[in-house]
Structure formats: C-alpha cells, structure tokens
C-alpha cells in the first residue's frame, strides 16, 4: 500500500511587517536583516486572524485541490508548537472544517520539523492503519512567543499555515520514496521556549511533602535562541539527513527536481544546496516574503510552487525540516 500527495493549500495573516517596520522597534536595519537572513517581510497574527482560522483556510484549499470532501478524511494532523489550546488544536480545526465523520484529529509538536514528521506519520497511518485520506496541516504563530526586544531573534519569525492531503494508493504510485528522522535533546538548549513555573504559594501534601502551585497558572518564556549554534547544527545535520534519505530511495541529488528546505535563513538554504550540489534554479525559496514560519514553511512554499507552476505532477522533491528540540528530518516525495 502506497500513499501520495494529492492537494496542497496555504494561508497567511493579513498584517504584513517589513524590515523597516521592525527597525522602528529594535536597533536593526533592512540591510542587516536582508544580508544576514534573506528575509524582507513577514506576516503576523492580529485582529480577526487566529492560528485555527489559518489552519482551517489552508486545509480547506488543500481539500479543494485534492477534490476530497471533509467528511471523507480519516485523520487530521495539526503540526504546531503554538496551539491555541494547551491540550491541542487539531480537534477544533476538525470541527471548523466540518469533518463530521472523521474519527480522529491530533497535534504533532516538533517546531520547524513538525510538517515532515506529520507527513511521515500520515504515511504510517495509511500504510499500517488502513486510513485512506489524511490532512496534514503545518501551522505556527511564533510571533506570540517572540521577544520583540531581542533583535537577534524577532527579525526571523512570521506566522502562517500550509497543508497537504495524503491519500492511499497502490505501491506503484507511491509518492513517499524515503525518509530520515532525528532528534537530539542535548542540543535543545540552543533553541527553546520553556515553561515558566510562577510559584506563588505552597500547600502541604498529605504525605508531608510541599507542593508549590502557581496561583495564576503557568506560562511559557519567549523564544530563546543561540543563532550561531542553530545555524551550525542546520548546516551540519540537514545535508547528512537528505543524503541518507536519497540513499534509501536509491537516488542522487542530480535526479531530484527540487530542493525544498524549511525556510529559516537563506544562508542556511544556500549552504545546504551547495553541500548537496543543487543548482540555485532547482531550490525553492519564499522566505523573503514570510520569514521563518516554523511548521508552516514547507507546505507554504510547496503550495506557492505548485500553484505557480514550478512543481509539476511527477516531479521529485527533497524536503527537510529542522529546528527546536533539536529535531530534524527529511523526506523524498513525488508530487
Ligand atoms: N540587526 C542588527 N544587528 C544585529 C541584529 C539585528 N537584527 N542581530 C544581531 N545583530 C548584531 C549582533 O549584536 C552582533 O554584533 P556584535 O558583532 O557587535 O556583537 C552582530 O550583529 C553579529 O551577530 P551574530 O549573531 O553573530 O549574527 P549571525 O551572522 O550569526 O546572524 C542569525 C544571526 C541571523 C540569527 C543567524 O545566526 C541565524 O539565522 N541562525 C539560525 C537561526 C534559526 O534559523 N533559528 C530558527 C530555527 S527553526 C525553529 O525551530 C524555530
């Protein structure tokens, strides 16, 4: 039993924030941000936009392209590190999409690797679990966790959602040719947004131990990042992962049509492409307009490339996500 990608969609918030806009709130410049990252603009959640509304819009567009009715979905996977409910956002996306007969929806949390993990999870559910149609949505609202006084990180991130429909097919049509996934908790200190325990009171438990409890609930710190370490990790691990996935598929970089990496920094994309000997014209990049949109970046760029006529049916794509955790992984897919 195989699985293939049959539709994609994306959605971004209405509010656009340029580098010049950021230069009004932190000590930076359009030139510094453009040269060091390749980013010119990003979209930021505000007003009526919510993470759920973006996820639903992206999912709806993907279903339309795939010509799949919401009721015919067997599973909705919401890949996000910023759900609007701590307990998970996928069931609300399922509800708003109107998937009344869909038995299951759940979240996958793996920061910027979330979409690749969601794609592989969808394939596993189809190949091993008998599911037919799975909607994989990558959506993140990192602007809500950015320290807007930290010029080293606030310039990087934007909000968005992207989605694909993964469908069961026979093995000859299989569109997921191979994958390679990793995590490393040791490196997690270089990029995180950890829970802050606001200890304000304590209570003596019946067994004599003291229980500190936050009177107002807990919250999360802003994103803390060692940019240089994250850069080094990405440039070292991503090419290795793609090479490993290519080897498993019995392919080489020269036989792949497109390289589509998580859109974190143009210098990371360029370095990985150079290491793998991918020419510029076969590298997909749209981070100039959206910045790093975490789990959304790969399906957002894929959707633009498909609708723009770059990626055509039958094309092969080497894709890779990487980020907090640390987590990273790649997949070789056929569109
Ligand atoms: N504007 C102007 N100057 C700045 C800015 C800014 N926005 N940010 C930093 N600087 C200054 C620094 O203070 C430093 O000044 P100094 O030399 O006087 O000390 C100088 O510029 C160089 O700073 P570096 O941090 O060394 O700059 P670097 O070239 O490493 O670029 C960047 C920083 C863009 C963050 C880069 O390291 C990067 O992109 N790293 C990867 C980060 C990333 O992709 N994170 C997300 C991963 S995905 C996820 O899971 C969320």
Short mmCIF file of C-alpha atoms in Angstrom, two decimals, residues 6 13 35-36 48 54 82 90 100 117-118 125 143 157-158 166 218 225 229-230 236 244 248 261 268 297 309 324:
data_model
loop_
_atom_site.label_atom_id
_atom_site.label_comp_id
_atom_site.label_asym_id
_atom_site.label_seq_id
_atom_site.Cartn_x
_atom_site.Cartn_y
_atom_site.Cartn_z
CA UNK A 6 -3.00 14.92 -3.91
CA UNK A 13 -2.34 36.57 8.20
CA UNK A 35 22.02 40.33 4.05
CA UNK A 36 22.13 38.01 7.10
CA UNK A 48 -9.51 38.53 13.29
CA UNK A 54 -5.26 29.98 9.17
CA UNK A 82 1.77 27.11 19.21
CA UNK A 90 -6.47 19.65 15.92
CA UNK A 100 -18.25 15.33 10.99
CA UNK A 117 7.05 14.42 10.96
CA UNK A 118 3.36 14.93 10.16
CA UNK A 125 -1.34 5.64 9.33
CA UNK A 143 5.07 35.87 16.80
CA UNK A 157 9.84 34.72 12.51
CA UNK A 158 6.44 35.01 10.84
CA UNK A 166 -2.06 12.48 1.70
CA UNK A 218 1.91 28.65 34.28
CA UNK A 225 17.93 31.13 20.71
CA UNK A 229 24.68 27.18 17.20
CA UNK A 230 21.36 26.65 15.40
CA UNK A 236 25.86 20.07 9.50
CA UNK A 244 20.67 9.39 3.91
CA UNK A 248 17.45 4.82 0.99
CA UNK A 261 14.03 23.10 2.90
CA UNK A 268 21.28 28.02 5.53
CA UNK A 297 7.15 26.93 5.97
CA UNK A 309 3.53 26.09 -11.98
CA UNK A 324 13.93 23.26 18.12
#
